[in-house]
Coordinates of C-alpha atoms in Angstrom, one line a residue:
M37 CA 352.7 205.0 -54.8
A38 CA 349.3 203.5 -55.7
T39 CA 347.0 202.2 -53.0
P40 CA 347.8 198.4 -52.6
M41 CA 345.4 196.0 -54.4
W42 CA 345.1 193.9 -51.2
Q43 CA 344.0 194.8 -47.7
F44 CA 346.0 193.9 -44.6
K45 CA 344.2 191.7 -42.2
P46 CA 345.2 191.0 -38.6
R47 CA 346.7 187.6 -38.1
T48 CA 345.2 184.7 -36.3
P49 CA 345.5 185.3 -32.5
N50 CA 348.9 184.1 -31.4
R51 CA 349.6 184.3 -27.6
G52 CA 353.3 183.7 -28.1
D53 CA 353.3 180.1 -26.7
T54 CA 356.0 179.1 -29.2
V55 CA 358.3 182.0 -28.4
R56 CA 361.3 180.7 -26.5
N57 CA 362.6 184.1 -25.1
P58 CA 360.8 184.7 -21.8
V59 CA 361.3 188.5 -22.1
V60 CA 359.5 188.4 -25.4
R61 CA 356.7 186.1 -24.1
E62 CA 356.1 188.5 -21.2
A63 CA 355.9 191.4 -23.6
I64 CA 353.4 189.6 -25.8
A65 CA 351.3 188.8 -22.8
R66 CA 351.3 192.4 -21.7
L67 CA 350.3 193.6 -25.2
W68 CA 347.3 191.3 -25.0
E69 CA 346.4 192.7 -21.6
N70 CA 346.0 196.1 -23.2
H71 CA 346.7 198.0 -20.0
P72 CA 346.8 201.8 -20.3
D73 CA 349.9 202.1 -18.2
F74 CA 351.9 200.0 -20.7
T75 CA 352.9 202.6 -23.4
E76 CA 356.5 201.7 -24.2
L77 CA 357.9 198.4 -25.4
D78 CA 361.7 198.0 -25.6
L79 CA 362.8 194.6 -27.1
H80 CA 366.1 195.7 -28.7
N81 CA 368.9 193.1 -28.9
Q82 CA 366.6 190.2 -27.9
Q83 CA 367.5 188.0 -30.9
L84 CA 363.9 188.3 -32.2
S85 CA 363.2 186.1 -35.3
D86 CA 360.5 186.6 -37.8
G87 CA 358.4 184.0 -36.0
D88 CA 358.7 185.9 -32.8
V89 CA 357.7 189.1 -34.5
S90 CA 354.7 187.4 -36.0
A91 CA 353.4 186.5 -32.5
L92 CA 354.3 190.0 -31.3
S93 CA 352.4 191.6 -34.2
A94 CA 349.2 189.7 -33.5
A95 CA 349.1 191.2 -30.0
L96 CA 350.2 194.6 -31.3
A97 CA 347.3 194.7 -33.8
Q98 CA 344.7 194.8 -31.0
N99 CA 346.7 197.0 -28.5
G100 CA 345.4 200.5 -28.0
Y101 CA 348.1 202.0 -25.7
V102 CA 351.7 201.2 -26.7
T103 CA 353.0 204.2 -28.6
T104 CA 356.8 203.4 -28.7
L105 CA 358.1 200.2 -30.1
N106 CA 361.9 199.5 -30.1
L107 CA 362.9 196.4 -32.1
A108 CA 366.4 197.4 -33.0
R109 CA 369.4 195.0 -33.2
N110 CA 367.5 191.8 -33.8
K111 CA 367.1 189.2 -36.6
I112 CA 364.0 190.6 -38.2
G113 CA 363.8 190.0 -42.0
A114 CA 361.2 190.8 -44.7
A115 CA 358.7 188.4 -43.2
G116 CA 358.8 190.0 -39.8
A117 CA 358.5 193.4 -41.4
T118 CA 355.4 192.2 -43.2
A119 CA 353.9 191.0 -40.0
L120 CA 354.5 194.4 -38.4
A121 CA 353.0 196.1 -41.5
D122 CA 349.8 193.9 -41.0
A123 CA 349.7 195.0 -37.3
L124 CA 350.1 198.7 -38.1
F125 CA 347.3 198.6 -40.6
C126 CA 345.0 197.9 -37.6
N127 CA 347.0 199.7 -34.9
T128 CA 346.8 203.5 -35.1
V129 CA 348.4 204.4 -31.8
V130 CA 352.1 203.5 -32.4
T131 CA 353.9 206.8 -33.0
E132 CA 357.6 205.5 -33.0
L133 CA 359.0 202.3 -34.5
D134 CA 362.7 201.5 -34.3
L135 CA 363.8 198.6 -36.6
S136 CA 367.5 199.7 -36.9
H137 CA 370.1 197.0 -37.4
N138 CA 367.9 194.2 -38.7
F139 CA 367.6 192.5 -42.1
I140 CA 364.3 193.7 -43.5
G141 CA 365.7 194.7 -46.9
A142 CA 363.8 196.2 -49.8
G143 CA 360.9 193.7 -49.6
G144 CA 360.2 194.6 -45.9
V145 CA 360.5 198.3 -46.6
Q146 CA 357.9 198.0 -49.4
M147 CA 355.4 196.5 -47.0
L148 CA 356.1 199.2 -44.4
A149 CA 355.8 201.9 -47.0
C150 CA 352.3 200.6 -48.0
T151 CA 351.3 200.7 -44.4
L152 CA 352.1 204.4 -44.2
L153 CA 349.2 205.0 -46.7
S154 CA 346.7 203.8 -44.2
N155 CA 348.3 204.4 -40.8
G156 CA 347.8 208.0 -39.5
S157 CA 349.8 207.8 -36.3
L158 CA 353.4 206.9 -37.1
A159 CA 355.7 209.9 -36.6
T160 CA 359.1 208.3 -36.2
L161 CA 360.5 205.4 -38.3
K162 CA 364.0 204.2 -37.8
L163 CA 365.4 201.8 -40.4
G164 CA 369.1 202.2 -40.1
A165 CA 371.4 199.4 -41.2
N166 CA 368.8 197.3 -43.0
Q167 CA 370.3 196.7 -46.4
I168 CA 368.0 199.4 -48.0
D169 CA 368.9 200.4 -51.5
N170 CA 367.6 203.1 -53.9
W171 CA 364.6 201.1 -55.0
A172 CA 363.4 200.8 -51.4
A173 CA 364.1 204.5 -50.8
K174 CA 361.8 205.2 -53.7
Q175 CA 359.0 203.1 -52.1
L176 CA 359.3 205.2 -49.0
A177 CA 359.4 208.5 -51.0
D178 CA 356.3 207.5 -52.9
A179 CA 354.4 206.7 -49.7
L180 CA 355.5 210.0 -48.2
E181 CA 354.1 211.9 -51.1
Q182 CA 350.7 211.1 -49.6
Y183 CA 351.6 210.6 -45.9
V184 CA 352.6 213.8 -44.3
G185 CA 352.6 212.7 -40.6
L186 CA 356.2 211.3 -40.5
V187 CA 358.4 213.6 -38.6
E188 CA 361.6 211.5 -38.5
L189 CA 363.0 209.0 -41.0
D190 CA 366.3 207.5 -40.1
L191 CA 368.0 205.5 -42.9
A192 CA 371.6 205.6 -41.6
N193 CA 374.1 203.0 -42.8
N194 CA 372.3 201.6 -45.7
Q195 CA 373.0 201.4 -49.5
I196 CA 371.4 204.6 -50.6
S197 CA 373.2 206.7 -53.2
A198 CA 372.5 209.9 -55.2
T199 CA 369.3 208.7 -56.8
G200 CA 367.6 207.7 -53.6
A201 CA 368.8 210.8 -51.8
L202 CA 367.2 213.0 -54.5
M203 CA 363.8 211.4 -54.1
L204 CA 363.8 211.5 -50.3
A205 CA 365.0 215.1 -50.2
S206 CA 362.4 216.5 -52.6
V207 CA 359.6 214.8 -50.6
F208 CA 360.8 216.0 -47.3
A209 CA 361.3 219.5 -48.6
R210 CA 357.7 219.6 -49.8
N211 CA 356.1 218.1 -46.7
G212 CA 356.3 221.2 -44.5
G213 CA 356.6 221.2 -40.7
S214 CA 359.6 220.1 -38.7
A215 CA 361.3 216.9 -39.8
R216 CA 364.5 214.9 -39.6
L217 CA 366.0 212.9 -42.4
G218 CA 368.9 210.7 -41.4
L219 CA 371.2 209.5 -44.2
A220 CA 374.5 209.1 -42.2
G221 CA 376.8 206.3 -43.4
N222 CA 375.3 206.0 -46.9
W223 CA 377.5 206.3 -49.9
L224 CA 376.2 209.7 -51.2
G225 CA 379.4 211.3 -52.3
D226 CA 379.6 214.7 -54.0
Q227 CA 377.0 213.7 -56.6
G228 CA 374.6 212.6 -53.9
A229 CA 375.0 216.0 -52.1
A230 CA 374.3 217.8 -55.4
Q231 CA 371.1 215.8 -55.8
L232 CA 370.1 216.5 -52.2
A233 CA 370.6 220.2 -52.7
S234 CA 368.6 220.1 -55.9
G235 CA 365.8 218.2 -54.1
F236 CA 365.6 220.8 -51.4
K237 CA 365.6 223.7 -53.7
I238 CA 362.8 222.2 -55.8
G239 CA 360.7 221.3 -52.8
D240 CA 361.1 224.7 -51.2
L241 CA 359.1 226.2 -54.0
A242 CA 356.0 225.2 -52.0
G243 CA 357.2 227.5 -49.3
P244 CA 357.0 225.4 -46.1
E245 CA 358.3 227.2 -43.0
G246 CA 359.3 224.2 -40.8
A247 CA 363.0 223.5 -40.0
L248 CA 364.5 220.2 -41.3
E249 CA 367.3 218.4 -39.7
L250 CA 369.6 216.7 -42.3
D251 CA 372.1 214.2 -41.1
L252 CA 374.9 213.5 -43.6
R253 CA 377.7 212.4 -41.3
A254 CA 380.2 210.0 -42.9
T255 CA 378.6 210.0 -46.4
Y256 CA 381.9 210.5 -48.3
L257 CA 381.4 214.2 -49.0
G258 CA 384.2 216.5 -50.1
D259 CA 384.6 220.2 -51.0
A260 CA 382.4 219.8 -54.1
A261 CA 379.6 218.5 -51.9
A262 CA 380.0 221.4 -49.5
Q263 CA 379.7 223.8 -52.4
S264 CA 376.4 222.2 -53.6
L265 CA 374.9 222.3 -50.1
A266 CA 376.2 225.8 -49.6
Q267 CA 374.3 226.9 -52.8
A268 CA 371.1 225.6 -51.3
L269 CA 371.8 227.3 -47.9
A270 CA 372.4 230.6 -49.7
E271 CA 368.9 230.4 -51.0
N272 CA 367.6 229.8 -47.5
V273 CA 366.1 226.4 -48.1
R274 CA 364.4 225.2 -44.9
I275 CA 367.3 223.3 -43.4
G276 CA 367.6 224.2 -39.7
V277 CA 370.2 221.6 -38.6
L278 CA 372.9 220.3 -40.9
R279 CA 375.3 217.5 -39.7
L280 CA 378.3 217.1 -41.9
G281 CA 380.8 215.5 -39.5
G282 CA 383.2 212.7 -40.5
N283 CA 383.5 213.7 -44.2
H284 CA 386.4 215.1 -46.3
I285 CA 385.5 218.8 -46.3
G286 CA 388.5 221.1 -46.4
A287 CA 389.2 224.8 -46.6
E288 CA 387.5 225.2 -50.1
G289 CA 384.4 223.6 -48.8
A290 CA 384.5 225.8 -45.7
R291 CA 384.9 228.8 -48.0
S292 CA 381.6 227.9 -49.8
L293 CA 379.8 227.3 -46.5
G294 CA 381.1 230.6 -45.1
E295 CA 379.8 232.5 -48.1
A296 CA 376.4 230.8 -47.7
L297 CA 376.2 231.7 -44.0
D298 CA 376.6 235.3 -44.9
R299 CA 373.2 235.1 -46.6
N300 CA 371.4 232.3 -44.7
R301 CA 368.8 233.0 -42.0
R302 CA 367.3 229.6 -41.4
L303 CA 370.3 227.4 -40.3
R304 CA 370.4 227.1 -36.5
R305 CA 373.1 224.4 -36.1
L306 CA 376.0 223.4 -38.3
E307 CA 378.2 220.3 -37.4
L308 CA 381.5 220.0 -39.1
A309 CA 383.4 217.8 -36.7
S310 CA 386.1 215.4 -37.9
N311 CA 386.8 217.2 -41.3
H312 CA 389.9 218.9 -42.6
L313 CA 389.0 222.6 -42.3
G314 CA 392.3 223.8 -40.7
D315 CA 392.8 227.5 -39.8
A316 CA 392.2 228.6 -43.4
G317 CA 388.7 227.0 -43.4
V318 CA 387.8 228.5 -40.1
H319 CA 388.7 231.9 -41.3
W320 CA 386.2 231.5 -44.1
L321 CA 383.5 230.3 -41.8
A322 CA 384.2 233.1 -39.3
G323 CA 383.8 235.7 -42.1
G324 CA 380.3 234.4 -42.9
L325 CA 379.3 234.1 -39.2
A326 CA 380.2 237.7 -38.7
R327 CA 377.0 238.8 -40.4
N328 CA 374.8 235.7 -39.7
V329 CA 371.9 236.3 -37.3
G330 CA 370.5 232.8 -37.1
M331 CA 373.2 230.3 -36.2
Q332 CA 373.0 229.2 -32.6
A333 CA 375.5 226.3 -32.5
L334 CA 378.6 225.4 -34.4
D335 CA 380.7 222.2 -34.0
L336 CA 384.2 222.4 -35.3
G337 CA 385.8 219.6 -33.2
Q338 CA 388.8 217.6 -34.6
N339 CA 389.6 219.9 -37.5
G340 CA 393.3 220.7 -37.0
I341 CA 392.4 224.2 -35.9
G342 CA 395.2 226.2 -34.2
D343 CA 395.5 229.6 -32.6
S344 CA 394.9 231.5 -35.9
G345 CA 391.5 229.9 -36.4
A346 CA 390.6 230.4 -32.8
L347 CA 391.4 234.1 -32.9
A348 CA 389.3 234.5 -36.1
L349 CA 386.4 233.0 -34.3
L350 CA 387.0 235.3 -31.4
A351 CA 386.8 238.3 -33.6
T352 CA 383.4 237.0 -34.9
L353 CA 382.1 236.3 -31.5
S354 CA 382.6 239.9 -30.4
G355 CA 380.0 241.0 -32.9
N356 CA 377.7 237.9 -33.2
E357 CA 375.2 237.7 -30.4
A358 CA 373.2 234.8 -31.9
L359 CA 375.8 232.0 -31.4
A360 CA 375.3 230.3 -28.1
A361 CA 377.4 227.1 -28.4
L362 CA 380.9 226.5 -30.0
D363 CA 382.6 223.2 -29.9
L364 CA 386.4 223.3 -30.5
R365 CA 387.4 220.0 -28.9
D366 CA 390.4 218.0 -30.0
N367 CA 392.1 220.7 -32.1
R368 CA 395.5 222.5 -31.7
I369 CA 394.4 225.6 -29.8
E370 CA 397.0 226.5 -27.2
Y371 CA 396.9 228.4 -23.9
D372 CA 396.9 232.0 -24.9
A373 CA 394.2 231.7 -27.6
A374 CA 392.0 229.6 -25.3
T375 CA 392.4 232.2 -22.6
Y376 CA 391.2 235.0 -24.9
L377 CA 388.2 232.9 -25.9
L378 CA 387.2 232.4 -22.3
R379 CA 387.6 236.0 -21.4
E380 CA 385.4 237.1 -24.3
L381 CA 382.7 234.6 -23.4
A382 CA 382.8 235.3 -19.6
S383 CA 380.2 238.1 -20.0
R384 CA 377.8 235.8 -22.0
P385 CA 375.8 233.8 -19.5
G386 CA 374.9 230.3 -20.7
F387 CA 377.3 230.2 -23.6
M388 CA 378.6 226.7 -24.1
L389 CA 382.3 226.5 -25.2
R390 CA 384.1 223.1 -25.5
L391 CA 387.9 223.2 -25.5
D392 CA 388.8 219.9 -24.0
G393 CA 391.3 217.8 -26.0
N394 CA 393.5 220.9 -27.0
P395 CA 397.1 221.2 -25.9
F396 CA 397.8 222.4 -22.3
I397 CA 394.1 222.8 -21.5
T398 CA 393.4 221.0 -18.2
P399 CA 390.2 220.6 -16.3
D400 CA 391.3 223.4 -13.9
F401 CA 391.8 225.7 -16.8
L402 CA 388.3 225.0 -18.1
L403 CA 386.8 225.7 -14.7
G404 CA 388.3 229.2 -14.9
R405 CA 391.0 228.7 -12.3
T406 CA 393.8 230.1 -14.5
G407 CA 392.9 233.7 -14.3
A408 CA 391.0 233.6 -17.6
S409 CA 387.8 234.7 -16.0

């Protein structure tokens, strides 16, 4: 993205006299006071309008202490986002901005993206549920080519598809360091997953060592998507946390992921809750985990897993010392298999095993009062 032809200028001082909400008026007054003890401002769900945000932004532009600003779940549109962009051009202390569940759209995103080119402090930007499309995603990706300070970008529940996913993935993969890219609830599908995988493999050529968290929950992924992501994992791209819950991944997808885990050394956490793995899928995952030395946490809740799958995991756990957390909630694991799991893990201090929601497993059982310990 080219440097904008204009320069942002702070707005005319606005003390918030026209703001009706007393909570917002008080917040604006405190921003103008510029007190060093006032570092977090939470105005989520306060029915903020663009006019309110304009008054707030005027105060924010001169404030030197507030680092965290939560404006989620309001009525902020493109004009309000533009006012915030003006303020952030002058303000270089805000590190976290949450604008989730507003109406800023592509125009507002474009202004915020331009701000990133001049603001050196923003590390977390949350823009979930803001009617953001692929064009707006490109504006962010272009800005992030030059701005490497962003650690977390959350774009959940927008209108981003395969094209936008590719642009964002390739930029994040090249940026280096630890980062989080949240795309949950977008319509990525199998093609989007393939594009993401391609972006990470291209970006990884630069060799960054940081660990990326990639959130792809409820993005309409199936077995083909799991296969594409597995191919990237097998090449040890720098994904450290992969969230794939709430998709349509079955046994074939689990097979691809299991084969990737056999070779992957970077992934620390894999979440596959609310898919369709079944016992067959868990057998494939267990086979890959048997030789994996990096995985620390695995979430397999609500996957139709029965005793056969649980026993396959048990066999893996006996030889895998890296795994420290296993979530098997809301499956079909019965008393005997659950008992074997608890006995195996009794000698591993600090291991976190979740079994609630399975048949015949009561709170007393989970406390070890059934003789399993």
